Amino acid sequence: MSLLDKIDTKNIPSHIAIIMDGNGRWAKERGLDRTDGHQEGVVAVRRIVEAASRAGINFLTVYAFSTENWNRPNKEVEALMELMVYAIVKETPDLIKQGVRLLVIGDSNRLPTKTRAALDNCINETANGTTITLILALSYSSKWEITEALRNMLNDIQSKRLRVDDLNEKTLSNYLTTKGIPDPDLLIRTGGEKRISNFLLWQLAYAELYFTNVFWPDFDAEHLYQAILDFQCRERRFGKTSEQIEKEQKE
Ligand code: IPE
Ligand code: IPE
Ligand code: MG
């Protein structure tokens, strides 16, 4: 029996964000190259998109490459960029078939032309997907995103497209790369570390956090369902009291 059958279909997180960590250590444990770990990581992405879609998740954001990851050895960065092109091109027909819509967030100016072209093509070809939205965070960091948002906002204020008085949380959200996407309800980090690593700092304000020691290449559908079940045991109070939440649920 799959844990999927135990999930309460009335309390599914609409948006799950994942920090896919542990590819390097997974490879090292097996005496393989770090790149082999990343390759196996792509297989896991494919598996988890399908599993999430089966569970009725609407949005899945995966942290594939951070701004800080540009500081890794050239050889690893180049291999990752190559792998990205290969995987995207190979997977596009299947993504279309599964009804997956791909979006990408991050500083695409830093990506190699080939990687950008492959992504743009996949974004266009999957634009009509309605089953699940897969958001790839690539060359992404939250501090970069917030700085860009501020720059664009200040420009708009200067050119009188935005009034300082109109600034509120909603306006600021609309300057982020995640504009129009609901905030994640659940954040999963694989690989054992308990940190956010510059990921969606604004958007994760009220997400439930779930950490697991499982390395990303080993993460499977049942692990995902376990995380969703754990999420379903949490009481999300959003600053209110337990009694208020119980009363609201009865109404
Ligand atoms: C996550 O795995 C993938 C990327 C950051 C690209 P790591 O490569 O960070 O794996 P570990 O943490 O070294 O095991
Ligand atoms: C976070 O993993 C970034 C991605 C998963 C893409 P890292 O392995 O780069 O994070 P740190 O350096 O351990 O915080
Ligand atoms: Mg890591």
PDB file of C-alpha atoms and ligand atoms in Angstrom:
ATOM      1  CA  MET A   1       0.000   0.000   0.000  1.00  0.00           C
ATOM      2  CA  SER A   2       1.254   3.443  -0.850  1.00  0.00           C
ATOM      3  CA  LEU A   3       1.260   6.301   1.655  1.00  0.00           C
ATOM      4  CA  LEU A   4      -0.631   8.202  -1.034  1.00  0.00           C
ATOM      5  CA  ASP A   5      -3.785   6.408   0.131  1.00  0.00           C
ATOM      6  CA  LYS A   6      -3.363   7.829   3.627  1.00  0.00           C
ATOM      7  CA  ILE A   7      -3.213  11.452   2.465  1.00  0.00           C
ATOM      8  CA  ASP A   8      -6.233  13.593   3.316  1.00  0.00           C
ATOM      9  CA  THR A   9      -7.301  14.910  -0.077  1.00  0.00           C
ATOM     10  CA  LYS A  10      -9.008  17.898   1.563  1.00  0.00           C
ATOM     11  CA  ASN A  11      -5.755  19.189   3.050  1.00  0.00           C
ATOM     12  CA  ILE A  12      -3.212  18.968   0.251  1.00  0.00           C
ATOM     13  CA  PRO A  13      -0.483  21.633   0.237  1.00  0.00           C
ATOM     14  CA  SER A  14      -1.084  23.671  -2.881  1.00  0.00           C
ATOM     15  CA  HIS A  15       2.586  24.551  -3.283  1.00  0.00           C
ATOM     16  CA  ILE A  16       5.598  22.471  -2.208  1.00  0.00           C
ATOM     17  CA  ALA A  17       9.133  23.855  -2.446  1.00  0.00           C
ATOM     18  CA  ILE A  18      12.135  21.529  -2.314  1.00  0.00           C
ATOM     19  CA  ILE A  19      15.819  22.156  -1.610  1.00  0.00           C
ATOM     20  CA  MET A  20      17.233  19.168  -3.470  1.00  0.00           C
ATOM     21  CA  ASP A  21      20.429  18.565  -1.527  1.00  0.00           C
ATOM     22  CA  GLY A  22      22.824  15.653  -1.169  1.00  0.00           C
ATOM     23  CA  ASN A  23      23.739  14.717  -4.754  1.00  0.00           C
ATOM     24  CA  GLY A  24      27.479  15.060  -4.084  1.00  0.00           C
ATOM     25  CA  ARG A  25      27.445  12.972  -0.906  1.00  0.00           C
ATOM     26  CA  TRP A  26      25.243  10.345  -2.565  1.00  0.00           C
ATOM     27  CA  ALA A  27      27.897   9.976  -5.292  1.00  0.00           C
ATOM     28  CA  LYS A  28      30.818  10.017  -2.853  1.00  0.00           C
ATOM     29  CA  GLU A  29      29.297   7.202  -0.806  1.00  0.00           C
ATOM     30  CA  ARG A  30      29.352   5.089  -3.953  1.00  0.00           C
ATOM     31  CA  GLY A  31      32.842   6.102  -5.060  1.00  0.00           C
ATOM     32  CA  LEU A  32      31.345   7.983  -8.005  1.00  0.00           C
ATOM     33  CA  ASP A  33      31.927  11.461  -9.387  1.00  0.00           C
ATOM     34  CA  ARG A  34      29.758  14.330  -8.051  1.00  0.00           C
ATOM     35  CA  THR A  35      28.373  14.700 -11.578  1.00  0.00           C
ATOM     36  CA  ASP A  36      26.964  11.172 -11.376  1.00  0.00           C
ATOM     37  CA  GLY A  37      25.062  12.334  -8.319  1.00  0.00           C
ATOM     38  CA  HIS A  38      23.607  15.243 -10.263  1.00  0.00           C
ATOM     39  CA  GLN A  39      22.619  12.889 -13.073  1.00  0.00           C
ATOM     40  CA  GLU A  40      20.760  10.682 -10.613  1.00  0.00           C
ATOM     41  CA  GLY A  41      19.278  13.878  -9.167  1.00  0.00           C
ATOM     42  CA  VAL A  42      17.579  14.562 -12.493  1.00  0.00           C
ATOM     43  CA  VAL A  43      15.964  11.109 -12.361  1.00  0.00           C
ATOM     44  CA  ALA A  44      14.638  12.019  -8.911  1.00  0.00           C
ATOM     45  CA  VAL A  45      13.159  15.295 -10.208  1.00  0.00           C
ATOM     46  CA  ARG A  46      11.267  13.392 -12.843  1.00  0.00           C
ATOM     47  CA  ARG A  47      10.003  10.897 -10.256  1.00  0.00           C
ATOM     48  CA  ILE A  48       8.899  13.593  -7.815  1.00  0.00           C
ATOM     49  CA  VAL A  49       7.101  15.722 -10.419  1.00  0.00           C
ATOM     50  CA  GLU A  50       5.027  12.686 -11.291  1.00  0.00           C
ATOM     51  CA  ALA A  51       4.415  11.790  -7.637  1.00  0.00           C
ATOM     52  CA  ALA A  52       3.449  15.371  -6.740  1.00  0.00           C
ATOM     53  CA  SER A  53       1.105  15.552  -9.646  1.00  0.00           C
ATOM     54  CA  ARG A  54      -0.524  12.279  -8.552  1.00  0.00           C
ATOM     55  CA  ALA A  55      -1.061  13.742  -5.082  1.00  0.00           C
ATOM     56  CA  GLY A  56      -2.832  16.780  -6.509  1.00  0.00           C
ATOM     57  CA  ILE A  57      -0.096  19.344  -5.828  1.00  0.00           C
ATOM     58  CA  ASN A  58      -0.610  22.451  -7.983  1.00  0.00           C
ATOM     59  CA  PHE A  59       2.837  24.047  -7.709  1.00  0.00           C
ATOM     60  CA  LEU A  60       6.217  22.418  -7.181  1.00  0.00           C
ATOM     61  CA  THR A  61       9.314  24.625  -6.890  1.00  0.00           C
ATOM     62  CA  VAL A  62      12.687  22.908  -6.979  1.00  0.00           C
ATOM     63  CA  TYR A  63      15.982  24.584  -6.101  1.00  0.00           C
ATOM     64  CA  ALA A  64      18.291  23.323  -8.829  1.00  0.00           C
ATOM     65  CA  PHE A  65      21.179  25.811  -8.734  1.00  0.00           C
ATOM     66  CA  SER A  66      21.790  28.721  -6.382  1.00  0.00           C
ATOM     67  CA  THR A  67      23.586  32.008  -7.004  1.00  0.00           C
ATOM     68  CA  GLU A  68      26.223  30.716  -4.578  1.00  0.00           C
ATOM     69  CA  ASN A  69      26.632  27.517  -6.618  1.00  0.00           C
ATOM     70  CA  TRP A  70      28.385  29.608  -9.298  1.00  0.00           C
ATOM     71  CA  ASN A  71      31.352  29.521  -6.888  1.00  0.00           C
ATOM     72  CA  ARG A  72      31.768  25.748  -7.288  1.00  0.00           C
ATOM     73  CA  PRO A  73      34.678  24.391  -9.389  1.00  0.00           C
ATOM     74  CA  ASN A  74      34.249  25.253 -13.090  1.00  0.00           C
ATOM     75  CA  LYS A  75      34.172  21.608 -14.057  1.00  0.00           C
ATOM     76  CA  GLU A  76      31.132  20.930 -11.865  1.00  0.00           C
ATOM     77  CA  VAL A  77      29.305  24.099 -12.959  1.00  0.00           C
ATOM     78  CA  GLU A  78      29.867  23.289 -16.644  1.00  0.00           C
ATOM     79  CA  ALA A  79      28.711  19.704 -16.163  1.00  0.00           C
ATOM     80  CA  LEU A  80      25.564  20.911 -14.380  1.00  0.00           C
ATOM     81  CA  MET A  81      24.715  23.367 -17.164  1.00  0.00           C
ATOM     82  CA  GLU A  82      25.245  20.663 -19.807  1.00  0.00           C
ATOM     83  CA  LEU A  83      23.109  18.242 -17.834  1.00  0.00           C
ATOM     84  CA  MET A  84      20.354  20.835 -17.593  1.00  0.00           C
ATOM     85  CA  VAL A  85      20.202  21.245 -21.388  1.00  0.00           C
ATOM     86  CA  TYR A  86      20.274  17.494 -21.940  1.00  0.00           C
ATOM     87  CA  ALA A  87      17.553  16.809 -19.369  1.00  0.00           C
ATOM     88  CA  ILE A  88      15.252  19.619 -20.495  1.00  0.00           C
ATOM     89  CA  VAL A  89      15.456  18.680 -24.177  1.00  0.00           C
ATOM     90  CA  LYS A  90      14.952  14.995 -23.405  1.00  0.00           C
ATOM     91  CA  GLU A  91      12.064  15.527 -20.984  1.00  0.00           C
ATOM     92  CA  THR A  92      10.049  18.181 -22.846  1.00  0.00           C
ATOM     93  CA  PRO A  93       7.787  15.737 -24.785  1.00  0.00           C
ATOM     94  CA  ASP A  94       7.014  13.853 -21.561  1.00  0.00           C
ATOM     95  CA  LEU A  95       6.325  17.055 -19.646  1.00  0.00           C
ATOM     96  CA  ILE A  96       3.831  18.069 -22.341  1.00  0.00           C
ATOM     97  CA  LYS A  97       2.203  14.634 -22.165  1.00  0.00           C
ATOM     98  CA  GLN A  98       1.894  14.872 -18.372  1.00  0.00           C
ATOM     99  CA  GLY A  99       0.397  18.372 -18.544  1.00  0.00           C
ATOM    100  CA  VAL A 100       3.331  19.963 -16.699  1.00  0.00           C
ATOM    101  CA  ARG A 101       3.839  23.696 -17.161  1.00  0.00           C
ATOM    102  CA  LEU A 102       7.454  24.766 -16.684  1.00  0.00           C
ATOM    103  CA  LEU A 103       8.461  28.122 -15.224  1.00  0.00           C
ATOM    104  CA  VAL A 104      11.979  29.257 -14.342  1.00  0.00           C
ATOM    105  CA  ILE A 105      13.016  31.762 -11.680  1.00  0.00           C
ATOM    106  CA  GLY A 106      16.505  33.182 -11.207  1.00  0.00           C
ATOM    107  CA  ASP A 107      19.126  35.318 -12.889  1.00  0.00           C
ATOM    108  CA  SER A 108      18.951  33.878 -16.396  1.00  0.00           C
ATOM    109  CA  ASN A 109      21.508  36.417 -17.661  1.00  0.00           C
ATOM    110  CA  ARG A 110      24.214  34.347 -16.031  1.00  0.00           C
ATOM    111  CA  LEU A 111      23.193  31.116 -17.776  1.00  0.00           C
ATOM    112  CA  PRO A 112      25.015  29.886 -20.903  1.00  0.00           C
ATOM    113  CA  THR A 113      23.109  30.734 -24.119  1.00  0.00           C
ATOM    114  CA  LYS A 114      22.467  27.053 -24.826  1.00  0.00           C
ATOM    115  CA  THR A 115      20.925  26.463 -21.410  1.00  0.00           C
ATOM    116  CA  ARG A 116      18.738  29.549 -21.725  1.00  0.00           C
ATOM    117  CA  ALA A 117      17.562  28.575 -25.195  1.00  0.00           C
ATOM    118  CA  ALA A 118      16.636  25.052 -24.078  1.00  0.00           C
ATOM    119  CA  LEU A 119      14.707  26.438 -21.110  1.00  0.00           C
ATOM    120  CA  ASP A 120      12.890  29.083 -23.174  1.00  0.00           C
ATOM    121  CA  ASN A 121      11.859  26.435 -25.637  1.00  0.00           C
ATOM    122  CA  CYS A 122      10.535  24.148 -22.908  1.00  0.00           C
ATOM    123  CA  ILE A 123       8.673  27.047 -21.237  1.00  0.00           C
ATOM    124  CA  ASN A 124       6.945  27.863 -24.542  1.00  0.00           C
ATOM    125  CA  GLU A 125       6.127  24.278 -25.398  1.00  0.00           C
ATOM    126  CA  THR A 126       4.653  23.496 -21.975  1.00  0.00           C
ATOM    127  CA  ALA A 127       2.775  26.793 -21.578  1.00  0.00           C
ATOM    128  CA  ASN A 128      -0.642  25.094 -21.846  1.00  0.00           C
ATOM    129  CA  GLY A 129       0.008  22.466 -19.168  1.00  0.00           C
ATOM    130  CA  THR A 130      -2.704  22.421 -16.517  1.00  0.00           C
ATOM    131  CA  THR A 131      -1.857  19.422 -14.298  1.00  0.00           C
ATOM    132  CA  ILE A 132       0.994  20.949 -12.285  1.00  0.00           C
ATOM    133  CA  THR A 133       3.302  23.972 -12.504  1.00  0.00           C
ATOM    134  CA  LEU A 134       6.961  23.058 -12.077  1.00  0.00           C
ATOM    135  CA  ILE A 135       9.085  26.042 -11.100  1.00  0.00           C
ATOM    136  CA  LEU A 136      12.798  25.583 -11.583  1.00  0.00           C
ATOM    137  CA  ALA A 137      14.914  27.872  -9.394  1.00  0.00           C
ATOM    138  CA  LEU A 138      18.075  28.233 -11.416  1.00  0.00           C
ATOM    139  CA  SER A 139      20.853  30.723 -10.725  1.00  0.00           C
ATOM    140  CA  TYR A 140      18.451  31.825  -8.025  1.00  0.00           C
ATOM    141  CA  SER A 141      18.942  33.348  -4.618  1.00  0.00           C
ATOM    142  CA  SER A 142      16.472  35.189  -2.490  1.00  0.00           C
ATOM    143  CA  LYS A 143      18.759  38.135  -1.745  1.00  0.00           C
ATOM    144  CA  TRP A 144      19.360  38.570  -5.487  1.00  0.00           C
ATOM    145  CA  GLU A 145      15.604  38.441  -6.097  1.00  0.00           C
ATOM    146  CA  ILE A 146      14.743  40.967  -3.380  1.00  0.00           C
ATOM    147  CA  THR A 147      17.500  43.344  -4.536  1.00  0.00           C
ATOM    148  CA  GLU A 148      16.181  43.177  -8.123  1.00  0.00           C
ATOM    149  CA  ALA A 149      12.636  43.761  -6.889  1.00  0.00           C
ATOM    150  CA  LEU A 150      13.791  46.861  -4.998  1.00  0.00           C
ATOM    151  CA  ARG A 151      15.687  48.173  -8.002  1.00  0.00           C
ATOM    152  CA  ASN A 152      12.639  47.768 -10.267  1.00  0.00           C
ATOM    153  CA  MET A 153      10.332  49.242  -7.683  1.00  0.00           C
ATOM    154  CA  LEU A 154      12.498  52.308  -7.149  1.00  0.00           C
ATOM    155  CA  ASN A 155      12.695  52.802 -10.914  1.00  0.00           C
ATOM    156  CA  ASP A 156       8.906  52.682 -11.120  1.00  0.00           C
ATOM    157  CA  ILE A 157       8.593  55.169  -8.277  1.00  0.00           C
ATOM    158  CA  GLN A 158      11.060  57.501  -9.979  1.00  0.00           C
ATOM    159  CA  SER A 159       9.189  57.316 -13.264  1.00  0.00           C
ATOM    160  CA  LYS A 160       5.886  57.757 -11.389  1.00  0.00           C
ATOM    161  CA  ARG A 161       4.477  54.362 -12.404  1.00  0.00           C
ATOM    162  CA  LEU A 162       4.204  53.531  -8.699  1.00  0.00           C
ATOM    163  CA  ARG A 163       3.360  55.752  -5.731  1.00  0.00           C
ATOM    164  CA  VAL A 164       5.150  55.251  -2.418  1.00  0.00           C
ATOM    165  CA  ASP A 165       1.740  55.347  -0.716  1.00  0.00           C
ATOM    166  CA  ASP A 166       0.613  52.336  -2.741  1.00  0.00           C
ATOM    167  CA  LEU A 167       3.443  50.170  -1.486  1.00  0.00           C
ATOM    168  CA  ASN A 168       2.246  47.190   0.547  1.00  0.00           C
ATOM    169  CA  GLU A 169       3.037  43.474   0.865  1.00  0.00           C
ATOM    170  CA  LYS A 170       0.998  42.678  -2.228  1.00  0.00           C
ATOM    171  CA  THR A 171       2.777  45.279  -4.390  1.00  0.00           C
ATOM    172  CA  LEU A 172       6.154  44.019  -3.220  1.00  0.00           C
ATOM    173  CA  SER A 173       5.156  40.396  -3.967  1.00  0.00           C
ATOM    174  CA  ASN A 174       4.329  41.464  -7.490  1.00  0.00           C
ATOM    175  CA  TYR A 175       7.921  42.594  -8.041  1.00  0.00           C
ATOM    176  CA  LEU A 176       9.304  39.177  -7.116  1.00  0.00           C
ATOM    177  CA  THR A 177      10.030  36.449  -9.672  1.00  0.00           C
ATOM    178  CA  THR A 178       7.221  34.409  -8.081  1.00  0.00           C
ATOM    179  CA  LYS A 179       4.557  36.972  -8.993  1.00  0.00           C
ATOM    180  CA  GLY A 180       1.171  35.254  -9.291  1.00  0.00           C
ATOM    181  CA  ILE A 181       2.354  32.051  -7.608  1.00  0.00           C
ATOM    182  CA  PRO A 182       0.962  31.318  -4.122  1.00  0.00           C
ATOM    183  CA  ASP A 183       3.536  31.063  -1.322  1.00  0.00           C
ATOM    184  CA  PRO A 184       4.764  27.531  -0.558  1.00  0.00           C
ATOM    185  CA  ASP A 185       2.807  25.722   2.163  1.00  0.00           C
ATOM    186  CA  LEU A 186       5.540  23.168   2.716  1.00  0.00           C
ATOM    187  CA  LEU A 187       9.319  23.323   2.332  1.00  0.00           C
ATOM    188  CA  ILE A 188      11.235  20.059   2.120  1.00  0.00           C
ATOM    189  CA  ARG A 189      15.029  19.935   2.384  1.00  0.00           C
ATOM    190  CA  THR A 190      16.755  16.637   1.682  1.00  0.00           C
ATOM    191  CA  GLY A 191      20.366  15.791   2.548  1.00  0.00           C
ATOM    192  CA  GLY A 192      20.301  16.447   6.290  1.00  0.00           C
ATOM    193  CA  GLU A 193      21.220  20.149   6.500  1.00  0.00           C
ATOM    194  CA  LYS A 194      18.823  22.372   8.407  1.00  0.00           C
ATOM    195  CA  ARG A 195      19.133  25.685   6.628  1.00  0.00           C
ATOM    196  CA  ILE A 196      17.364  27.717   3.971  1.00  0.00           C
ATOM    197  CA  SER A 197      20.473  28.547   1.852  1.00  0.00           C
ATOM    198  CA  ASN A 198      19.101  31.803   0.428  1.00  0.00           C
ATOM    199  CA  PHE A 199      15.916  30.204  -0.941  1.00  0.00           C
ATOM    200  CA  LEU A 200      12.547  32.017  -1.135  1.00  0.00           C
ATOM    201  CA  LEU A 201      13.086  33.972   2.101  1.00  0.00           C
ATOM    202  CA  TRP A 202      10.030  36.181   1.590  1.00  0.00           C
ATOM    203  CA  GLN A 203       7.774  33.460   0.203  1.00  0.00           C
ATOM    204  CA  LEU A 204       8.553  30.920   2.953  1.00  0.00           C
ATOM    205  CA  ALA A 205       7.372  33.297   5.707  1.00  0.00           C
ATOM    206  CA  TYR A 206       4.652  30.865   6.846  1.00  0.00           C
ATOM    207  CA  ALA A 207       5.674  27.584   5.226  1.00  0.00           C
ATOM    208  CA  GLU A 208       5.888  24.410   7.289  1.00  0.00           C
ATOM    209  CA  LEU A 209       9.474  23.135   7.266  1.00  0.00           C
ATOM    210  CA  TYR A 210      10.380  19.477   6.785  1.00  0.00           C
ATOM    211  CA  PHE A 211      13.946  18.191   6.905  1.00  0.00           C
ATOM    212  CA  THR A 212      15.038  14.689   5.982  1.00  0.00           C
ATOM    213  CA  ASN A 213      18.436  12.978   5.940  1.00  0.00           C
ATOM    214  CA  VAL A 214      17.615  11.171   2.680  1.00  0.00           C
ATOM    215  CA  PHE A 215      19.938  12.296  -0.120  1.00  0.00           C
ATOM    216  CA  TRP A 216      18.094  13.800  -3.080  1.00  0.00           C
ATOM    217  CA  PRO A 217      18.894  10.972  -5.579  1.00  0.00           C
ATOM    218  CA  ASP A 218      17.255   8.514  -3.139  1.00  0.00           C
ATOM    219  CA  PHE A 219      14.150  10.649  -2.529  1.00  0.00           C
ATOM    220  CA  ASP A 220      11.118   8.821  -3.906  1.00  0.00           C
ATOM    221  CA  ALA A 221       7.331   9.124  -4.083  1.00  0.00           C
ATOM    222  CA  GLU A 222       6.850   7.518  -0.658  1.00  0.00           C
ATOM    223  CA  HIS A 223       9.282   9.996   0.930  1.00  0.00           C
ATOM    224  CA  LEU A 224       7.251  12.823  -0.600  1.00  0.00           C
ATOM    225  CA  TYR A 225       3.984  11.375   0.678  1.00  0.00           C
ATOM    226  CA  GLN A 226       5.557  10.949   4.136  1.00  0.00           C
ATOM    227  CA  ALA A 227       6.380  14.686   4.121  1.00  0.00           C
ATOM    228  CA  ILE A 228       2.814  15.537   3.074  1.00  0.00           C
ATOM    229  CA  LEU A 229       1.412  13.334   5.860  1.00  0.00           C
ATOM    230  CA  ASP A 230       3.677  15.109   8.348  1.00  0.00           C
ATOM    231  CA  PHE A 231       2.427  18.453   7.015  1.00  0.00           C
ATOM    232  CA  GLN A 232      -1.149  17.301   7.544  1.00  0.00           C
ATOM    233  CA  CYS A 233      -0.456  16.733  11.252  1.00  0.00           C
ATOM    234  CA  ARG A 234       0.625  20.342  11.766  1.00  0.00           C
ATOM    235  CA  GLU A 235      -1.702  23.036  13.003  1.00  0.00           C
ATOM    236  CA  ARG A 236      -1.114  26.164  10.907  1.00  0.00           C
ATOM    237  CA  ARG A 237      -2.067  29.025  13.187  1.00  0.00           C
ATOM    238  CA  PHE A 238      -0.749  32.041  11.264  1.00  0.00           C
ATOM    239  CA  GLY A 239      -0.340  33.902  14.544  1.00  0.00           C
ATOM    240  CA  LYS A 240      -3.789  33.058  15.915  1.00  0.00           C
ATOM    241  CA  THR A 241      -4.603  30.786  18.858  1.00  0.00           C
ATOM    242  CA  SER A 242      -5.440  27.119  18.620  1.00  0.00           C
ATOM    243  CA  GLU A 243      -8.995  27.844  19.848  1.00  0.00           C
ATOM    244  CA  GLN A 244      -9.554  30.362  17.052  1.00  0.00           C
ATOM    245  CA  ILE A 245      -8.374  27.872  14.443  1.00  0.00           C
ATOM    246  CA  GLU A 246     -10.645  25.122  15.795  1.00  0.00           C
ATOM    247  CA  LYS A 247     -13.614  27.487  15.775  1.00  0.00           C
ATOM    248  CA  GLU A 248     -12.890  28.562  12.197  1.00  0.00           C
ATOM    249  CA  GLN A 249     -12.684  24.938  11.076  1.00  0.00           C
ATOM    250  CA  LYS A 250     -16.113  24.190  12.528  1.00  0.00           C
ATOM    251  CA  GLU A 251     -17.724  27.157  10.769  1.00  0.00           C
TER     252      GLU A 251
HETATM  253  C1  IPE B   1      22.522  19.602  -4.479  1.00  0.00           C
HETATM  254  O1  IPE B   1      23.452  18.644  -4.166  1.00  0.00           O
HETATM  255  C2  IPE B   1      22.572  19.994  -5.926  1.00  0.00           C
HETATM  256  C3  IPE B   1      23.166  21.322  -6.173  1.00  0.00           C
HETATM  257  C4  IPE B   1      23.464  22.184  -5.252  1.00  0.00           C
HETATM  258  C5  IPE B   1      23.419  21.663  -7.555  1.00  0.00           C
HETATM  259  P1  IPE B   1      24.931  19.018  -3.725  1.00  0.00           P
HETATM  260  O2  IPE B   1      25.779  19.065  -4.946  1.00  0.00           O
HETATM  261  O3  IPE B   1      24.939  20.245  -2.899  1.00  0.00           O
HETATM  262  O4  IPE B   1      25.301  17.755  -2.857  1.00  0.00           O
HETATM  263  P2  IPE B   1      26.118  17.727  -1.487  1.00  0.00           P
HETATM  264  O5  IPE B   1      25.452  18.661  -0.539  1.00  0.00           O
HETATM  265  O6  IPE B   1      27.511  18.141  -1.815  1.00  0.00           O
HETATM  266  O7  IPE B   1      26.016  16.307  -1.051  1.00  0.00           O
HETATM  267  C1  IPE B   2      21.394  24.545  -1.828  1.00  0.00           C
HETATM  268  O1  IPE B   2      22.290  23.503  -1.715  1.00  0.00           O
HETATM  269  C2  IPE B   2      21.180  24.881  -3.257  1.00  0.00           C
HETATM  270  C3  IPE B   2      20.541  23.844  -4.058  1.00  0.00           C
HETATM  271  C4  IPE B   2      20.028  22.738  -3.615  1.00  0.00           C
HETATM  272  C5  IPE B   2      20.464  24.119  -5.453  1.00  0.00           C
HETATM  273  P1  IPE B   2      23.821  23.753  -1.354  1.00  0.00           P
HETATM  274  O2  IPE B   2      24.438  22.432  -1.137  1.00  0.00           O
HETATM  275  O3  IPE B   2      24.449  24.629  -2.371  1.00  0.00           O
HETATM  276  O4  IPE B   2      23.682  24.574   0.004  1.00  0.00           O
HETATM  277  P2  IPE B   2      24.728  24.828   1.166  1.00  0.00           P
HETATM  278  O5  IPE B   2      25.921  25.446   0.541  1.00  0.00           O
HETATM  279  O6  IPE B   2      25.025  23.519   1.779  1.00  0.00           O
HETATM  280  O7  IPE B   2      24.013  25.748   2.099  1.00  0.00           O
HETATM  281 MG    MG B   3      24.755  20.533  -0.884  1.00  0.00          MG
END
